[in-house]
Coordinates of C-alpha atoms and ligand atoms in Angstrom, one line a residue:
X1482 CA 107.9 119.4 159.9
X1483 CA 109.4 117.4 162.8
X1484 CA 111.4 118.4 165.9
X1485 CA 114.4 116.2 165.6
X1486 CA 117.2 115.6 168.1
X1487 CA 120.4 117.0 166.6
X1488 CA 122.7 116.6 169.6
X1489 CA 122.7 115.6 173.3
X1490 CA 125.1 116.3 176.2
X1491 CA 125.2 115.9 179.9
X1492 CA 127.3 116.8 182.9
X1493 CA 127.8 115.5 186.5
X1494 CA 129.7 117.7 188.9
X1495 CA 132.7 116.5 190.9
X1496 CA 133.6 112.9 191.9
X1497 CA 131.0 110.3 192.6
X1498 CA 129.9 110.0 196.3
X1499 CA 129.1 106.5 197.4
X1500 CA 126.5 105.3 199.9
X1501 CA 129.4 104.6 202.3
X1502 CA 130.7 108.1 201.8
X1503 CA 127.3 109.4 203.0
X1504 CA 127.5 107.2 206.0
X1505 CA 131.0 108.6 206.8
X1506 CA 129.5 112.2 206.5
X1507 CA 127.1 111.3 209.3
X1508 CA 124.0 110.1 207.5
X1509 CA 122.5 107.2 209.5
X1510 CA 122.2 104.8 206.6
X1511 CA 124.0 101.9 204.9
X1512 CA 124.7 100.7 201.4
X1513 CA 122.5 97.6 201.6
X1514 CA 119.4 99.7 202.6
X1515 CA 119.9 102.3 199.8
X1516 CA 120.8 99.7 197.0
X1517 CA 118.0 97.3 197.9
X1518 CA 115.3 100.1 198.2
X1519 CA 116.4 102.3 195.3
X1520 CA 119.3 100.9 193.2
X1521 CA 121.4 104.0 193.9
X1522 CA 125.1 103.4 194.4
X1523 CA 126.6 106.9 193.8
X1524 CA 125.5 110.5 193.3
X1525 CA 127.3 113.7 192.4
X1526 CA 127.1 116.9 194.5
X1527 CA 127.9 120.4 193.2
X1528 CA 130.2 122.7 195.1
X1529 CA 128.6 125.5 197.0
X1530 CA 129.4 128.1 194.4
X1531 CA 128.2 126.0 191.4
X1532 CA 124.6 126.7 190.2
X1533 CA 122.1 125.0 188.0
X1534 CA 123.1 127.4 185.1
X1535 CA 126.8 126.3 185.5
X1536 CA 125.8 122.6 185.2
X1537 CA 123.4 123.5 182.3
X1538 CA 126.3 125.3 180.5
X1539 CA 128.6 122.3 180.6
X1540 CA 125.8 120.0 179.3
X1541 CA 124.7 122.5 176.7
X1542 CA 128.2 122.9 175.3
X1543 CA 128.5 119.2 174.8
X1544 CA 125.0 119.1 173.1
X1545 CA 125.9 122.0 170.8
X1546 CA 129.2 120.2 169.9
X1547 CA 127.3 117.0 169.1
X1548 CA 124.8 118.9 167.0
X1549 CA 127.6 120.9 165.2
X1550 CA 125.9 124.2 165.8
X1551 CA 127.0 127.5 167.4
X1552 CA 125.1 128.9 170.4
X1553 CA 124.4 132.1 168.5
X1554 CA 122.2 130.0 166.1
X1555 CA 119.7 129.0 168.9
X1556 CA 116.4 130.8 168.7
X1557 CA 114.8 129.3 171.9
X1558 CA 116.3 128.1 175.2
X1559 CA 114.2 126.3 177.7
X1560 CA 115.6 125.2 181.1
X1561 CA 113.6 122.7 183.2
X1562 CA 114.6 123.2 186.8
X1563 CA 113.2 123.3 190.3
X1564 CA 116.5 124.6 191.8
X1565 CA 117.0 127.9 189.8
X1566 CA 120.0 130.1 190.5
X1567 CA 117.7 132.9 191.6
X1568 CA 114.0 133.7 192.0
X1569 CA 114.6 135.8 188.9
X1570 CA 116.0 136.2 186.3
X1571 CA 115.3 132.7 184.9
X1572 CA 118.1 130.1 184.8
X1573 CA 117.5 130.0 181.0
X1574 CA 118.4 133.7 180.7
X1575 CA 121.5 133.2 182.9
X1576 CA 122.5 130.2 180.7
X1577 CA 121.9 132.2 177.6
X1578 CA 124.3 134.9 178.8
X1579 CA 126.9 132.3 179.6
X1580 CA 126.5 130.7 176.1
X1581 CA 127.0 134.2 174.5
X1582 CA 123.6 134.1 172.8
X1583 CA 121.8 137.4 172.9
X1584 CA 118.6 137.1 171.0
X1585 CA 116.9 133.7 171.6
X1586 CA 113.6 133.5 173.6
X1587 CA 114.5 132.0 176.9
X1588 CA 112.4 130.8 179.9
X1589 CA 112.3 128.2 182.6
X1590 CA 109.8 125.3 183.1
X1591 CA 109.0 124.3 186.6
X1592 CA 107.5 120.8 186.6
X1593 CA 110.0 119.2 189.0
X1594 CA 111.1 115.7 187.8
X1595 CA 108.7 115.9 184.7
X1596 CA 110.3 119.2 183.7
X1597 CA 112.4 117.8 180.9
X1598 CA 109.6 116.0 179.1
X1599 CA 107.3 119.1 179.7
X1600 CA 110.1 121.2 178.1
X1601 CA 110.5 118.9 175.1
X1602 CA 106.8 118.9 174.6
X1603 CA 106.7 122.7 174.6
X1604 CA 109.8 123.0 172.3
X1605 CA 108.3 120.6 169.8
X1606 CA 105.2 122.8 169.5
X1607 CA 107.3 125.9 168.8
X1608 CA 109.1 124.0 166.1
X1609 CA 106.0 122.5 164.6
X1610 CA 104.2 125.8 164.3
X1611 CA 107.2 127.1 162.4
X1612 CA 108.2 130.0 164.6
X1613 CA 111.5 128.5 165.9
X1614 CA 114.1 126.2 164.3
X1615 CA 116.9 125.5 166.7
X1616 CA 116.0 124.9 170.3
X1617 CA 118.1 124.1 173.4
X1618 CA 116.2 122.1 176.0
X1619 CA 118.0 121.5 179.3
X1620 CA 117.2 119.8 182.6
X1621 CA 119.5 121.1 185.3
X1622 CA 119.3 120.7 189.0
X1623 CA 121.2 121.2 192.3
X1624 CA 118.9 119.3 194.5
X1625 CA 121.6 119.0 197.1
X1626 CA 120.7 122.6 198.1
X1627 CA 117.1 121.6 199.1
X1628 CA 117.9 118.4 201.0
X1629 CA 117.6 118.0 204.7
X1630 CA 120.7 116.1 205.5
X1631 CA 119.1 115.0 208.8
X1632 CA 116.3 113.3 206.9
X1633 CA 117.8 110.0 205.8
X1634 CA 114.6 108.9 204.0
X1635 CA 115.2 111.7 201.4
X1636 CA 118.8 112.9 201.4
X1637 CA 120.2 109.6 200.1
X1638 CA 118.0 109.6 197.1
X1639 CA 119.0 112.8 195.2
X1640 CA 121.9 114.2 193.4
X1641 CA 123.0 117.1 191.1
X1642 CA 123.5 117.2 187.3
X1643 CA 122.4 118.4 184.0
X1644 CA 121.4 117.1 180.5
X1645 CA 120.8 119.0 177.3
X1646 CA 119.3 118.3 173.9
X1647 CA 119.3 120.4 170.7
X1648 CA 116.0 120.1 168.8
X1649 CA 116.0 121.1 165.2
X1650 CA 113.3 121.7 162.6
X1651 CA 113.6 118.8 160.1
X1652 CA 111.8 116.9 157.4
X1653 CA 113.1 113.7 158.9
X1654 CA 111.2 112.1 161.8
X1655 CA 111.9 113.3 165.3
X1656 CA 109.2 113.6 168.0
X1657 CA 106.3 111.5 167.0
X1658 CA 103.9 112.0 169.9
X1659 CA 103.8 113.6 173.4
X1660 CA 101.5 113.7 176.4
X1661 CA 101.6 115.6 179.6
X1662 CA 99.4 115.9 182.7
X1663 CA 99.2 117.3 186.2
X1664 CA 97.0 116.8 189.2
X1665 CA 97.6 119.5 191.8
X1666 CA 95.5 117.7 194.3
X1667 CA 98.6 115.6 195.1
X1668 CA 100.9 118.7 195.7
X1669 CA 101.5 117.6 199.4
X1670 CA 103.2 114.2 198.8
X1671 CA 106.4 115.7 197.3
X1672 CA 107.2 119.4 197.9
X1673 CA 109.5 122.0 199.2
X1674 CA 106.9 124.0 201.1
X1675 CA 108.8 127.2 201.8
X1676 CA 109.3 130.6 200.2
X1677 CA 111.2 133.8 200.7
X1678 CA 109.2 136.8 202.0
X1679 CA 110.4 140.0 203.4
X1680 CA 114.0 138.8 203.5
X1681 CA 113.1 135.6 205.5
X1682 CA 112.4 132.0 204.6
X1683 CA 108.8 131.4 205.4
X1684 CA 107.8 127.7 205.9
X1685 CA 110.1 124.8 205.3
X1686 CA 112.9 125.2 202.7
X1687 CA 113.7 121.4 202.5
X1688 CA 112.3 118.6 200.3
X1689 CA 109.6 116.7 202.0
X1690 CA 108.1 113.5 200.7
X1691 CA 105.6 110.7 201.5
X1692 CA 107.8 108.0 199.8
X1693 CA 105.2 105.3 199.6
X1694 CA 102.5 107.5 198.2
X1695 CA 104.9 108.9 195.6
X1696 CA 106.0 105.3 194.7
X1697 CA 102.4 104.1 194.0
X1698 CA 101.4 107.3 192.2
X1699 CA 104.6 107.2 190.0
X1700 CA 104.2 103.6 188.8
X1701 CA 100.5 104.1 187.9
X1702 CA 100.9 107.4 185.9
X1703 CA 104.2 106.3 184.2
X1704 CA 102.5 103.2 182.9
X1705 CA 99.3 105.1 181.8
X1706 CA 101.2 107.9 180.0
X1707 CA 103.5 105.4 178.2
X1708 CA 100.4 103.6 176.8
X1709 CA 98.8 107.0 176.0
X1710 CA 101.8 108.3 174.1
X1711 CA 102.2 105.0 172.1
X1712 CA 98.5 105.1 171.2
X1713 CA 98.9 108.7 170.0
X1714 CA 101.7 107.6 167.7
X1715 CA 99.8 104.5 166.6
X1716 CA 102.3 102.0 167.9
X1717 CA 102.2 99.3 170.6
X1718 CA 104.7 99.6 173.5
X1719 CA 106.4 96.5 172.0
X1720 CA 107.3 98.6 169.1
X1721 CA 109.6 100.8 171.2
X1722 CA 113.3 100.2 171.0
X1723 CA 114.2 101.9 174.2
X1724 CA 112.3 103.1 177.3
X1725 CA 114.0 105.9 179.2
X1726 CA 112.0 106.6 182.3
X1727 CA 112.8 109.2 185.0
X1728 CA 115.7 107.9 187.0
X1729 CA 114.4 108.0 190.6
X1730 CA 114.4 104.4 191.8
X1731 CA 115.1 101.1 190.2
X1732 CA 112.0 99.5 191.7
X1733 CA 109.7 102.2 190.2
X1734 CA 111.5 101.7 186.9
X1735 CA 111.1 97.9 187.0
X1736 CA 107.4 98.1 188.0
X1737 CA 106.7 100.6 185.3
X1738 CA 108.4 98.5 182.6
X1739 CA 106.4 95.5 183.7
X1740 CA 103.1 97.4 183.5
X1741 CA 104.0 98.9 180.1
X1742 CA 105.1 95.5 178.8
X1743 CA 108.7 96.3 178.0
X1744 CA 111.5 94.0 178.9
X1745 CA 114.2 95.4 181.2
X1746 CA 116.9 94.8 178.5
X1747 CA 115.1 97.7 176.6
X1748 CA 115.1 100.1 179.5
X1749 CA 118.0 102.5 180.1
X1750 CA 119.0 102.7 183.7
X1751 CA 121.5 105.2 185.1
X1752 CA 120.0 105.9 188.5
X1753 CA 122.7 103.7 190.1
X1754 CA 125.4 106.3 189.0
X1755 CA 123.7 109.6 189.8
X1756 CA 120.6 109.0 192.0
X1757 CA 117.5 111.1 191.4
X1758 CA 118.6 114.3 189.6
X1759 CA 115.0 115.4 189.0
X1760 CA 114.6 117.3 185.6
X1761 CA 118.2 116.3 184.6
X1762 CA 117.7 112.5 185.0
X1763 CA 116.1 111.7 181.6
X1764 CA 118.6 113.6 179.4
X1765 CA 121.5 112.2 181.5
X1766 CA 120.2 108.7 180.8
X1767 CA 119.6 109.5 177.1
X1768 CA 123.1 110.9 176.7
X1769 CA 124.7 107.9 178.4
X1770 CA 122.8 105.5 176.1
X1771 CA 123.7 107.5 172.9
X1772 CA 127.3 107.7 173.8
X1773 CA 127.7 104.0 174.7
X1774 CA 126.0 103.1 171.4
X1775 CA 122.8 101.6 172.6
X1776 CA 120.5 104.3 171.2
X1777 CA 121.0 104.5 167.4
X1778 CA 119.6 106.7 164.7
X1779 CA 116.2 105.6 163.5
X1780 CA 115.3 103.8 166.7
X1781 CA 112.1 104.6 168.6
X1782 CA 112.7 106.0 172.1
X1783 CA 110.1 106.7 174.8
X1784 CA 111.0 109.2 177.4
X1785 CA 108.8 109.6 180.5
X1786 CA 108.8 111.5 183.7
X1787 CA 106.8 112.0 186.9
X1788 CA 107.4 114.5 189.7
X1789 CA 106.1 117.0 192.2
X1790 CA 103.0 118.8 191.5
X1791 CA 102.0 116.1 190.7
X1792 CA 103.1 116.2 187.1
X1793 CA 103.8 113.5 184.5
X1794 CA 104.4 113.2 180.8
X1795 CA 106.0 111.2 178.0
X1796 CA 107.6 112.0 174.6
X1797 CA 108.0 109.3 171.9
X1798 CA 110.6 110.1 169.3
X1799 CA 112.5 108.6 166.5
X1800 CA 116.1 109.3 167.2
Ligands
UT7_2138 O1 111.0 111.7 191.6 C1 110.3 111.0 192.5 C2 111.1 110.9 193.8 N1 110.6 110.0 194.8 C3 110.9 108.7 194.8 O2 111.4 108.1 194.0 C4 110.5 108.0 196.1 C5 109.6 106.8 195.9 N2 109.6 106.1 197.2 C6 110.6 105.2 197.5 O3 111.4 104.9 196.7 C7 110.5 104.5 198.8 O4 109.3 104.8 199.5 C8 111.7 104.9 199.7 C9 113.0 104.4 199.1 C10 111.8 106.5 199.8 C11 111.6 104.4 201.1 O5 111.4 103.0 201.0 P1 110.3 102.3 201.9 O6 110.4 100.8 201.7 O7 109.0 102.9 201.6 O8 110.8 102.6 203.4 P2 110.0 103.3 204.6 O9 109.9 104.8 204.4 O10 108.8 102.6 204.9 O11 111.1 103.1 205.7 C12 111.4 101.7 206.1 C13 112.4 101.8 207.2 C14 112.1 102.8 208.3 O12 112.6 102.2 209.5 P3 111.5 101.5 210.6 O13 110.6 102.6 210.9 O14 110.9 100.4 209.8 O15 112.4 101.0 211.7 C15 113.0 104.0 208.0 O16 113.3 104.7 209.2 O17 113.7 102.2 206.6 C16 114.2 103.3 207.4 N3 115.0 104.2 206.6 C17 116.3 104.0 206.4 N4 117.2 103.1 206.8 C18 118.5 103.2 206.4 C19 114.6 105.3 205.9 N5 115.6 105.8 205.2 C20 116.7 105.0 205.5 C21 118.0 105.1 205.1 N6 118.9 104.2 205.5 N7 118.5 106.1 204.2

């Protein structure tokens, strides 16, 4: 029994906002700095009344349509997000209600930018053990809500969006191998170190990051976990048709591809269009590559993510 992708969808809110648009909004930056350091050209920001579950709903509807199944058939809904609508109920439950499904198991996964590969990894285990057959896995984020717009070193990097995948129990190959890790000792290099207590925000409610430490950590673990996942499936990285890494920064993506031994013409890059959308970035890139015809049925695709925690993981699948 395999967990096989039956359909994929994604959604970006509103019109794209360019680097020059950010400058015009008062951020002390410029297009040359952002493009040369990160590869980001545009990002999308959700309106104030639009939540992660709203973005998740749009992406999920497209994934359900692509899979040809009705929301009522889903028996498990997992949403990877670090920007949930509420403290509780979970964004997965809110999404479930919006989809009109009233019986699936539904929960959130909080692994920041690795959230989507963590969620796929979990979903695959539910399918393989035979308890669940049609699973919706979503990465949805409104990171614009946790950005300090006076911190130019972070606010230019992130955007909002969602991506969704329907996984189905199948006799045909799907997920071939997965690996996931965390090392909480590195919690301080990327965090939103605040919480709500007694009706007040305690600590700092904005994203804080040691960019250079994150850069070095990300390249090392993304390369390691790609090799680990390929070894688990018994293939060499050269046997991958497509590498779809977390879309945070083109320089991290290029350095990782080099260490893994995959040519850049086999790497899907969409970070230029939407910036770092955390848990949404991998399904956004996967959906773009399926819809433009690059990723084809039968091909081997390696998805990998890294994010706050620190967390990291990879999923190798035959599409
Ligand atoms: O999901 C994982 C998320 N995290 C990441 O992907 C981040 C990984 N890290 C990085 O991509 C890079 O560390 C950054 C792009 C964040 C920063 O690049 P850097 O080469 O490490 O720059 P830096 O922080 O060392 O800053 C260099 C200069 C500084 O000016 P001075 O002190 O040299 O005069 C900054 O003030 O660049 C300045 N700077 C900016 N200038 C224009 C920082 N942000 C900006 C900006 N526009 N937005």
